Short mmCIF file of C-alpha atoms in Angstrom, two decimals:
data_model
loop_
_atom_site.label_atom_id
_atom_site.label_comp_id
_atom_site.label_asym_id
_atom_site.label_seq_id
_atom_site.Cartn_x
_atom_site.Cartn_y
_atom_site.Cartn_z
CA UNK M 196 91.04 69.40 69.02
CA UNK M 197 92.14 71.63 65.96
CA UNK M 198 89.99 72.37 63.26
CA UNK M 199 92.73 71.04 60.44
CA UNK M 200 92.15 67.44 61.94
CA UNK M 201 88.97 67.48 62.33
CA UNK M 202 89.23 68.30 58.31
CA UNK M 203 91.72 65.23 57.72
CA UNK M 204 89.61 63.02 60.06
CA UNK M 205 86.54 63.68 57.50
CA UNK M 206 88.77 62.86 54.12
CA UNK M 207 89.64 59.74 55.46
CA UNK M 208 86.36 58.33 56.18
CA UNK M 209 83.91 56.70 54.22
CA UNK M 210 80.77 58.62 53.84
CA UNK M 211 78.26 56.21 56.21
CA UNK M 212 80.05 56.99 59.02
CA UNK M 213 81.15 60.51 58.19
CA UNK M 214 78.15 61.67 60.25
CA UNK M 215 79.59 59.28 63.15
CA UNK M 216 83.48 60.42 63.07
CA UNK M 217 82.95 64.23 62.53
CA UNK M 218 80.47 63.94 65.62
CA UNK M 219 82.87 62.33 67.83
CA UNK M 220 86.12 64.53 66.17
CA UNK M 221 83.53 67.67 67.00
CA UNK M 222 82.84 65.65 70.97
CA UNK M 223 86.24 65.21 72.17
CA UNK M 224 87.50 68.53 71.36
CA UNK M 225 84.58 69.76 73.74
CA UNK M 226 84.77 70.42 77.69
CA UNK M 227 82.80 67.31 78.49
CA UNK M 228 84.88 64.98 76.54
CA UNK M 229 87.82 66.63 78.23
CA UNK M 230 86.28 67.99 81.78
CA UNK M 231 88.94 65.91 84.83
CA UNK M 232 87.50 64.96 88.16
CA UNK M 233 89.42 67.53 89.63
CA UNK M 234 87.68 70.06 87.05
CA UNK M 235 84.90 69.29 88.10
CA UNK M 236 85.45 69.20 91.68
CA UNK M 237 86.39 72.73 91.53
CA UNK M 238 83.71 73.60 89.09
CA UNK M 239 81.69 72.84 92.07
CA UNK M 240 84.03 74.62 94.63
CA UNK M 241 83.07 77.65 92.26
CA UNK M 242 79.20 77.39 92.61
CA UNK M 243 79.94 76.96 95.96
CA UNK M 244 81.31 80.27 96.55
CA UNK M 245 78.72 81.83 94.20
CA UNK M 246 76.45 80.28 96.82
CA UNK M 247 77.68 81.48 99.78
CA UNK M 248 77.68 85.10 98.08
CA UNK M 249 74.43 85.00 96.87
CA UNK M 250 73.53 83.14 99.72
CA UNK M 251 75.12 83.84 103.25
CA UNK M 252 75.96 87.11 101.64
CA UNK M 253 79.23 86.39 102.50
CA UNK M 254 81.60 88.69 100.84
CA UNK M 255 79.68 88.48 98.12
CA UNK M 256 82.23 91.52 95.87
CA UNK M 257 84.94 88.91 96.17
CA UNK M 258 83.67 86.02 96.35
CA UNK M 259 81.33 86.20 93.70
CA UNK M 260 83.84 86.72 90.88
CA UNK M 261 86.08 84.81 92.06
CA UNK M 262 83.48 81.63 92.62
CA UNK M 263 82.41 82.43 88.77
CA UNK M 264 86.17 82.64 87.81
CA UNK M 265 86.43 79.31 88.91
CA UNK M 266 83.64 77.97 86.73
CA UNK M 267 85.60 79.70 84.14
CA UNK M 268 89.52 78.24 84.43
CA UNK M 269 88.14 74.55 84.68
CA UNK M 270 87.00 74.51 82.12
CA UNK M 271 88.65 72.05 79.92
CA UNK M 272 89.93 73.31 76.39
CA UNK M 273 92.01 71.88 73.38
CA UNK M 274 95.54 72.20 73.97
CA UNK M 275 97.05 75.32 72.19
CA UNK M 276 94.05 76.74 71.99
CA UNK M 277 95.58 79.87 74.54
CA UNK M 278 92.41 80.07 76.24
CA UNK M 279 93.77 80.17 80.35
CA UNK M 280 95.11 82.55 82.20
CA UNK M 281 98.42 80.79 82.27
CA UNK M 282 97.89 80.90 77.89
CA UNK M 283 100.58 83.73 76.64
CA UNK M 284 98.20 85.91 74.16
CA UNK M 285 94.76 84.79 75.68
CA UNK M 286 91.90 87.21 76.68
CA UNK M 287 92.66 86.48 80.30
CA UNK M 288 96.22 86.19 80.67
CA UNK M 289 96.33 89.84 79.38
CA UNK M 290 93.74 90.61 82.68
CA UNK M 291 95.54 88.45 84.81
CA UNK M 292 98.71 90.20 83.57
CA UNK M 293 97.14 93.18 86.32
CA UNK M 294 97.30 90.04 89.00
CA UNK M 295 101.06 88.91 88.48
CA UNK M 296 102.53 91.84 88.38
CA UNK M 297 101.37 93.59 91.24
CA UNK M 298 98.71 96.23 89.83
CA UNK M 299 95.78 95.73 90.98
CA UNK M 300 96.37 95.51 94.51
CA UNK M 301 97.61 98.52 94.50
CA UNK M 302 94.88 99.87 92.86
CA UNK M 303 92.29 98.93 95.32
CA UNK M 304 94.48 99.94 98.42
CA UNK M 305 93.85 103.01 96.57
CA UNK M 306 89.96 103.04 96.43
CA UNK M 307 90.44 101.41 99.90
CA UNK M 308 91.82 104.94 100.52
CA UNK M 309 89.82 107.07 99.39
CA UNK M 310 87.14 105.30 101.45
CA UNK M 311 88.49 104.60 104.64
CA UNK M 312 87.36 107.21 107.54
CA UNK M 313 90.65 107.02 110.11
CA UNK M 314 88.98 109.36 112.18
CA UNK M 315 88.16 106.87 114.63
CA UNK M 316 92.19 105.81 114.80
CA UNK M 317 92.91 109.56 114.59
CA UNK M 318 90.97 110.69 118.14
CA UNK M 319 92.97 107.11 120.17
CA UNK M 320 95.39 106.94 118.38
CA UNK M 321 96.64 104.16 121.39
CA UNK M 322 94.39 101.78 119.52
CA UNK M 323 96.55 101.73 116.56
CA UNK M 324 98.57 99.46 118.43
CA UNK M 325 96.43 96.43 117.92
CA UNK M 326 96.98 96.41 114.21
CA UNK M 327 100.57 95.76 114.66
CA UNK M 328 99.93 93.00 117.59
CA UNK M 329 97.56 91.44 115.32
CA UNK M 330 99.98 91.09 112.86
CA UNK M 331 102.33 88.60 114.65
CA UNK M 332 99.64 85.86 112.71
CA UNK M 333 102.24 86.32 109.68
CA UNK M 334 105.29 86.25 111.63
CA UNK M 335 104.16 83.06 113.65
CA UNK M 336 102.43 81.34 110.17
CA UNK M 337 105.71 82.32 108.91
CA UNK M 338 108.08 80.05 111.01
CA UNK M 339 104.95 77.35 110.80
CA UNK M 340 105.75 76.98 106.84
CA UNK M 341 109.69 76.69 107.16
CA UNK M 342 108.78 74.49 109.66
CA UNK M 343 106.45 72.11 106.66
CA UNK M 344 109.64 72.56 104.37
CA UNK M 345 108.87 75.57 102.33
CA UNK M 346 111.06 77.72 101.77
CA UNK M 347 111.41 81.41 102.52
CA UNK M 348 109.10 83.27 99.81
CA UNK M 349 106.95 80.53 99.82
CA UNK M 350 106.43 80.63 103.73
CA UNK M 351 105.87 84.61 103.74
CA UNK M 352 103.80 84.28 100.83
CA UNK M 353 101.48 82.43 103.42
CA UNK M 354 102.23 83.64 106.37
CA UNK M 355 100.81 86.77 104.98
CA UNK M 356 97.01 85.21 104.46
CA UNK M 357 96.69 86.02 108.15
CA UNK M 358 97.00 89.89 107.55
CA UNK M 359 93.69 89.19 106.29
CA UNK M 360 94.34 91.35 103.20
CA UNK M 361 93.60 90.19 99.90
CA UNK M 362 95.38 92.81 97.85
CA UNK M 363 98.16 92.37 100.15
CA UNK M 364 98.86 88.74 99.95
CA UNK M 365 98.17 88.72 96.26
CA UNK M 366 101.03 92.14 95.97
CA UNK M 367 103.79 90.13 98.20
CA UNK M 368 102.72 86.22 96.19
CA UNK M 369 103.19 88.19 93.10
CA UNK M 370 106.53 89.75 93.87
CA UNK M 371 107.77 86.10 96.11
CA UNK M 372 106.57 83.05 95.14
CA UNK M 373 103.26 83.86 91.87
CA UNK M 374 103.57 80.11 91.66
CA UNK M 375 101.01 80.16 95.14
CA UNK M 376 99.23 83.34 93.76
CA UNK M 377 96.05 81.32 93.10
CA UNK M 378 96.28 79.56 96.49
CA UNK M 379 97.31 81.91 98.75
CA UNK M 380 94.51 84.29 96.95
CA UNK M 381 92.03 81.78 97.29
CA UNK M 382 92.55 81.43 100.86
CA UNK M 383 93.16 84.46 101.79
CA UNK M 384 89.39 85.65 100.49
CA UNK M 385 88.18 82.46 101.51
CA UNK M 386 88.72 82.99 104.89
CA UNK M 387 88.46 87.30 105.15
CA UNK M 388 84.44 85.98 104.15
CA UNK M 389 84.86 83.37 106.72
CA UNK M 390 85.62 86.25 109.36
CA UNK M 391 82.67 86.39 111.29
CA UNK M 392 82.90 82.12 111.75
CA UNK M 393 86.97 81.84 113.04
CA UNK M 394 87.10 84.59 114.63
CA UNK M 395 84.31 84.56 117.15
CA UNK M 396 85.61 81.05 119.53
CA UNK M 397 88.63 82.38 119.48
CA UNK M 398 87.76 85.58 121.08
CA UNK M 399 85.38 83.86 123.70
CA UNK M 400 88.55 81.78 124.30
CA UNK M 401 90.53 84.65 125.23
CA UNK M 402 88.29 87.19 127.18
CA UNK M 403 86.00 86.81 130.27
CA UNK M 404 82.80 88.19 130.34
CA UNK M 405 83.41 91.41 132.68
CA UNK M 406 86.37 92.18 129.56
CA UNK M 407 83.55 91.75 127.22
CA UNK M 408 81.15 94.39 128.99
CA UNK M 409 83.82 97.30 129.02
CA UNK M 410 82.62 100.41 127.55
CA UNK M 411 84.45 102.24 126.01
CA UNK M 412 84.97 106.42 126.06
CA UNK M 413 83.43 108.09 122.86
CA UNK M 414 85.80 109.23 120.53
CA UNK M 415 87.16 112.84 120.26
CA UNK M 416 85.76 115.08 118.06
CA UNK M 417 88.91 114.84 115.07
CA UNK M 418 89.98 118.87 112.83
CA UNK M 419 89.97 118.24 109.02
CA UNK M 420 93.28 119.64 109.31
CA UNK M 421 94.24 116.50 111.47
CA UNK M 422 92.48 114.36 108.59
CA UNK M 423 94.43 116.08 106.07
CA UNK M 424 98.24 116.07 108.36
CA UNK M 425 97.28 111.96 109.12
CA UNK M 426 98.25 110.32 105.12
CA UNK M 427 101.25 112.81 104.80
CA UNK M 428 102.82 112.03 107.69
CA UNK M 429 102.19 108.49 107.67
CA UNK M 430 102.96 108.13 103.83
CA UNK M 431 106.34 109.45 105.12
CA UNK M 432 107.39 107.54 108.38
CA UNK M 433 105.99 103.93 106.70
CA UNK M 434 107.44 104.71 102.67
CA UNK M 435 111.08 105.59 104.70
CA UNK M 436 111.30 103.35 107.42
CA UNK M 437 110.00 100.71 104.75
CA UNK M 438 110.41 101.36 101.26
CA UNK M 439 109.02 98.33 100.64
CA UNK M 440 105.28 99.05 101.62
CA UNK M 441 105.90 101.97 98.76
CA UNK M 442 103.27 101.01 96.30
CA UNK M 443 100.43 99.71 98.81
CA UNK M 444 100.47 102.72 101.49
CA UNK M 445 101.97 105.15 98.82
CA UNK M 446 98.55 104.33 97.20
CA UNK M 447 96.23 103.77 100.48
CA UNK M 448 97.09 107.48 101.50
CA UNK M 449 97.42 109.27 98.47
CA UNK M 450 93.04 107.43 98.41
CA UNK M 451 92.72 109.25 101.92
CA UNK M 452 93.96 112.53 100.77
CA UNK M 453 92.29 112.87 98.10
CA UNK M 454 88.95 111.77 100.12
CA UNK M 455 90.22 114.60 103.11
CA UNK M 456 91.20 117.45 101.17
CA UNK M 457 87.93 117.89 100.02
CA UNK M 458 89.36 119.54 97.04
CA UNK M 459 89.29 116.85 94.91
CA UNK M 460 86.19 115.05 95.51
CA UNK M 461 85.81 113.79 92.05
CA UNK M 462 88.52 112.04 91.95
CA UNK M 463 88.01 110.27 95.74
CA UNK M 464 84.69 109.67 94.40
CA UNK M 465 86.08 107.75 91.06
CA UNK M 466 88.28 105.37 93.01
CA UNK M 467 86.12 104.82 95.93
CA UNK M 468 83.45 103.42 93.40
CA UNK M 469 84.23 102.87 89.59
CA UNK M 470 87.64 102.61 89.57
CA UNK M 471 87.83 99.89 92.30
CA UNK M 472 84.72 97.84 91.57
CA UNK M 473 86.27 97.41 87.77
CA UNK M 474 89.63 96.56 89.63
CA UNK M 475 88.03 94.18 91.76
CA UNK M 476 85.90 92.50 89.47
CA UNK M 477 89.19 91.95 87.09
CA UNK M 478 91.48 90.81 89.95
CA UNK M 479 88.05 88.61 91.51
CA UNK M 480 87.41 86.63 88.21
CA UNK M 481 90.96 85.67 87.09
CA UNK M 482 91.95 84.64 90.25
CA UNK M 483 89.74 82.60 90.24
CA UNK M 484 89.93 81.30 86.46
CA UNK M 485 93.58 80.63 88.06
CA UNK M 486 92.72 78.36 89.82
CA UNK M 487 92.85 75.41 87.52
CA UNK M 488 92.78 71.78 88.85
CA UNK M 489 96.09 70.56 87.61
CA UNK M 490 97.22 73.42 89.11
CA UNK M 491 95.83 73.90 92.14
CA UNK M 492 94.42 70.44 93.59
CA UNK M 493 97.78 69.71 95.48
CA UNK M 494 98.62 68.75 98.40
CA UNK M 495 100.34 71.63 99.27
CA UNK M 496 97.39 73.77 98.40
CA UNK M 497 95.67 71.92 100.78
CA UNK M 498 98.70 73.24 103.48
CA UNK M 499 98.04 76.73 102.66
CA UNK M 500 94.79 76.32 103.45
CA UNK M 501 95.63 74.93 106.79
CA UNK M 502 98.50 77.07 107.38
CA UNK M 503 95.88 80.52 105.80
CA UNK M 504 93.31 79.40 109.30
CA UNK M 505 96.39 79.02 111.85
CA UNK M 506 97.74 82.31 110.70
CA UNK M 507 94.31 83.88 110.57
CA UNK M 508 93.29 82.40 114.23
CA UNK M 509 97.12 83.63 115.51
CA UNK M 510 95.81 86.80 114.10
CA UNK M 511 92.36 87.09 116.37
CA UNK M 512 94.30 86.12 119.05
CA UNK M 513 97.49 88.58 118.92
CA UNK M 514 94.96 91.54 118.90
CA UNK M 515 92.65 90.50 121.40
CA UNK M 516 95.83 89.33 123.99
CA UNK M 517 97.35 92.51 123.37
CA UNK M 518 94.10 94.08 123.92
CA UNK M 519 94.36 92.35 127.96
CA UNK M 520 97.94 93.37 128.29
CA UNK M 521 97.62 97.07 127.42
CA UNK M 522 94.58 96.63 129.85
CA UNK M 523 97.13 96.70 132.52
CA UNK M 524 98.47 99.75 131.55
CA UNK M 525 95.93 102.21 130.73
CA UNK M 526 93.53 104.43 132.25
CA UNK M 527 90.60 104.02 130.33
CA UNK M 528 89.88 100.37 129.63
CA UNK M 529 90.30 99.18 126.02
CA UNK M 530 87.08 96.56 125.57
CA UNK M 531 89.92 93.04 124.50
CA UNK M 532 87.56 91.63 121.74
CA UNK M 533 88.31 95.13 119.41
CA UNK M 534 91.37 93.97 119.45
CA UNK M 535 90.54 91.51 117.03
CA UNK M 536 89.77 93.51 114.65
CA UNK M 537 93.55 94.55 114.15
CA UNK M 538 92.88 92.26 111.54
CA UNK M 539 92.70 94.34 108.42
CA UNK M 540 89.54 92.65 106.99
CA UNK M 541 87.91 95.92 106.75
CA UNK M 542 85.21 96.62 108.56
CA UNK M 543 84.19 92.45 108.23
CA UNK M 544 86.59 92.21 111.99
CA UNK M 545 85.11 95.17 113.58
CA UNK M 546 81.84 94.49 112.66
CA UNK M 547 82.32 90.68 114.54
CA UNK M 548 83.70 92.61 117.53
CA UNK M 549 80.43 94.68 117.20
CA UNK M 550 78.20 91.68 117.72
CA UNK M 551 79.69 89.94 120.09
CA UNK M 552 80.41 92.64 122.80
CA UNK M 553 76.66 93.09 121.61
CA UNK M 554 75.57 89.90 122.96
CA UNK M 555 76.73 90.47 126.39
CA UNK M 556 75.84 93.78 126.19
CA UNK M 557 73.34 95.21 124.01
CA UNK M 558 73.86 99.26 124.77
CA UNK M 559 77.65 98.55 124.10
CA UNK M 560 78.53 100.24 120.67
CA UNK M 561 81.90 98.99 119.55
CA UNK M 562 81.99 99.42 116.26
CA UNK M 563 83.77 102.89 116.17
CA UNK M 564 86.35 101.62 118.31
CA UNK M 565 86.85 98.59 116.39
CA UNK M 566 87.61 100.66 113.48
CA UNK M 567 90.70 102.11 114.78
CA UNK M 568 92.72 99.12 114.93
CA UNK M 569 91.18 97.51 111.73
CA UNK M 570 92.53 100.44 109.50
CA UNK M 571 95.59 100.78 112.03
CA UNK M 572 95.79 96.42 110.52
CA UNK M 573 95.66 97.71 107.01
CA UNK M 574 99.20 100.10 107.31
CA UNK M 575 100.27 96.77 109.64
CA UNK M 576 99.80 94.57 107.37
CA UNK M 577 101.50 96.60 104.33
CA UNK M 578 104.13 96.96 106.44
CA UNK M 579 104.87 93.39 107.23
CA UNK M 580 104.51 93.12 103.28
CA UNK M 581 107.12 95.57 103.01
CA UNK M 582 109.38 94.71 104.86
CA UNK M 583 108.76 90.29 103.69
CA UNK M 584 109.94 91.27 100.25
CA UNK M 585 112.54 93.92 100.85
CA UNK M 586 113.92 90.98 102.81
CA UNK M 587 113.60 88.10 100.82
CA UNK M 588 113.51 89.45 97.03
CA UNK M 589 115.97 87.57 94.89
CA UNK B 283 112.69 58.99 117.50
CA UNK B 284 111.79 59.48 113.94
CA UNK B 285 109.28 61.51 114.50
CA UNK B 286 111.92 64.04 116.90
CA UNK B 287 114.61 63.74 114.22
CA UNK B 288 111.74 64.41 111.54
CA UNK B 289 111.05 67.18 113.90
CA UNK B 290 114.66 68.03 114.45
CA UNK B 291 115.10 68.32 110.60
CA UNK B 292 112.53 70.63 110.18
CA UNK B 293 113.33 72.95 112.45
CA UNK B 294 116.76 73.08 110.74
CA UNK B 295 114.88 74.49 107.88
CA UNK B 296 113.54 77.15 110.08
CA UNK B 297 116.99 78.23 111.44
CA UNK B 298 118.84 78.04 107.96
CA UNK B 299 116.06 80.32 106.87
CA UNK B 300 116.10 82.69 109.67
CA UNK B 301 112.44 82.40 110.42
CA UNK B 302 112.94 83.11 113.88
CA UNK B 303 114.93 86.62 112.98
CA UNK B 304 112.49 87.58 110.35
CA UNK B 305 109.69 87.72 112.48
CA UNK B 306 111.72 89.11 115.42
CA UNK B 307 112.62 92.49 113.44
CA UNK B 308 109.30 92.11 111.13
CA UNK B 309 107.63 92.29 114.38
CA UNK B 310 109.93 95.44 115.78
CA UNK B 311 109.48 97.59 112.75
CA UNK B 312 105.26 96.71 112.30
CA UNK B 313 105.07 97.58 116.51
CA UNK B 314 107.80 100.99 115.86
CA UNK B 315 106.78 101.83 112.28
CA UNK B 316 102.54 101.95 113.51
CA UNK B 317 103.96 102.84 117.37
CA UNK B 318 105.52 105.92 115.29
CA UNK B 319 102.58 107.40 113.61
CA UNK B 320 100.99 106.64 116.64
CA UNK B 321 102.70 109.15 118.92
CA UNK B 322 102.69 111.44 116.01
CA UNK B 323 99.02 111.27 116.29
CA UNK B 324 98.72 112.18 119.53
CA UNK B 325 101.57 115.26 119.43
CA UNK B 326 98.97 116.70 115.64
CA UNK B 327 96.62 118.58 117.94
CA UNK B 328 99.01 120.31 119.67
CA UNK B 329 101.52 120.85 116.03
CA UNK B 330 98.41 122.28 114.76
CA UNK B 331 97.70 124.69 117.67
CA UNK B 332 101.47 125.94 116.64
CA UNK B 333 100.28 126.24 113.09
CA UNK B 334 97.05 127.73 114.14
CA UNK B 335 99.42 130.85 115.15
CA UNK B 336 100.63 131.59 111.40
CA UNK B 337 97.77 130.19 109.49
CA UNK B 338 94.27 130.14 111.60
CA UNK B 339 91.35 128.21 110.61
CA UNK B 340 88.59 129.67 108.10
CA UNK B 341 86.42 127.30 107.76
CA UNK B 342 86.92 124.61 110.07
CA UNK B 343 85.05 121.82 108.73
CA UNK B 344 83.77 118.51 111.20
CA UNK B 345 82.73 115.14 110.34
CA UNK B 346 82.57 111.89 111.31
CA UNK B 347 81.78 112.18 114.93
CA UNK B 348 80.72 116.07 115.07
CA UNK B 349 77.10 117.32 115.79
CA UNK B 350 75.90 118.59 112.26
CA UNK B 351 73.26 121.14 111.97
CA UNK B 352 70.18 119.53 110.72
CA UNK B 353 66.72 121.42 109.28
CA UNK B 354 63.75 120.79 111.30
CA UNK B 355 61.99 119.74 108.56
CA UNK B 356 65.26 117.07 108.49
CA UNK B 357 65.14 115.77 111.61
CA UNK B 358 61.17 114.97 111.10
CA UNK B 359 61.52 113.28 107.90
CA UNK B 360 63.82 110.91 109.27
CA UNK B 361 62.10 110.76 112.52
CA UNK B 362 59.30 109.56 110.45
CA UNK B 363 61.30 106.87 108.18
CA UNK B 364 62.30 105.22 111.61
CA UNK B 365 59.70 105.09 112.71
CA UNK B 366 57.84 103.47 109.18
CA UNK B 367 61.31 101.10 109.41
CA UNK B 368 60.35 100.15 112.77
CA UNK B 369 56.78 99.65 112.33
CA UNK B 370 57.11 97.00 108.89
CA UNK B 371 59.92 95.03 111.57
CA UNK B 372 57.28 94.63 113.55
CA UNK B 373 54.44 93.67 110.90
CA UNK B 374 56.85 91.47 109.39
CA UNK B 375 57.57 89.47 113.22
CA UNK B 376 54.51 89.90 113.22
#
């Protein structure tokens, strides 16, 4: 309640009732009075996210800022105070600008590019196709979302959750369906954190023990020139075929060139440390703060979460099945578990492939091989996002 | 019957929005782009051999899986650290 209303209340009351009225008027402006059950639920979910980050170490760099942001976003305040992310002129709104205008995701891609070593992918290029196959989750979910009555723009934003790439999901949603930004971002990051829970059942279901025991040839050594050549040529291919992916793949490969050229080590160091950390913090907390109960707790959000989980499972299945199909044609067999790493949750899905492979054979090291489809998945989901944006932009 | 009608109506949404077309074109584009990158990467070593005729490699830097030269003292330090770590783990288990 604005201050002048409180003063007015004070003037019209007698001295005896003055103190109580003052406190009552003040109490009405507090979060305790204004808190709705929805806000309370979201605050509990925020605390759950923080607990998962701290206790279970599930994507702590993302879940902790998002969880705290959820608490921040669900503290109610008197109308007209301009405090929330959706209130023009508020501090949170200024920071949220980086999300709504799609500025943060490319900056995160710059950092990812500066920290990613593409050498395993370069040493075995056929594994790149697994990263392409896993994008099937995006498109099948798009069909599912259309089936459930979402618009094509909304369906694309929901489908991209299957890319398992938070920045890409935020980027595309900010362009196509900004009103779903909170739900899509929370679903994408939640499922990225839950990769070790979602993927293993699908991987076990689609592979035999014999397949899980396949050992792959160690990757060859990649020269410096190949590593420098790759970001330039890959950028040209992606950007020329799908110009919509320019912002994401441009930054990704620029960051990688900074790293691999060895002449801009200082810039690469900044991109992969300070810069990506700052952007991750700002993105995480504002995305969390965008989940105000009034806009977030809807039937639509529940559908988005359900479709997101399906998308993730289908993407995993797509990668595994495609690896099995490739095995019909290639001489050096591929362990189908690494197909699951085609979803671009780097490096978690590659780690899941390694863990499951080692459960069958403790001396089988799949991590290096799984990193190839994993990083290819990042490029694949950026291309898919670029295509959907180009195709559906109004 | 109502369910079937509803499903038919829902499928009409997919048809109206060209959902299947988007899916097919999208997957083809993703595959085509990544397959092209894969082909180029596969041919890079041969291309670089041609480039090396004109621009010979002066100081090839290997990283990732390459074995780097390390001093004997560094090897001793690494072995000590590994032994210390395994001893600590064993103590914790006990």
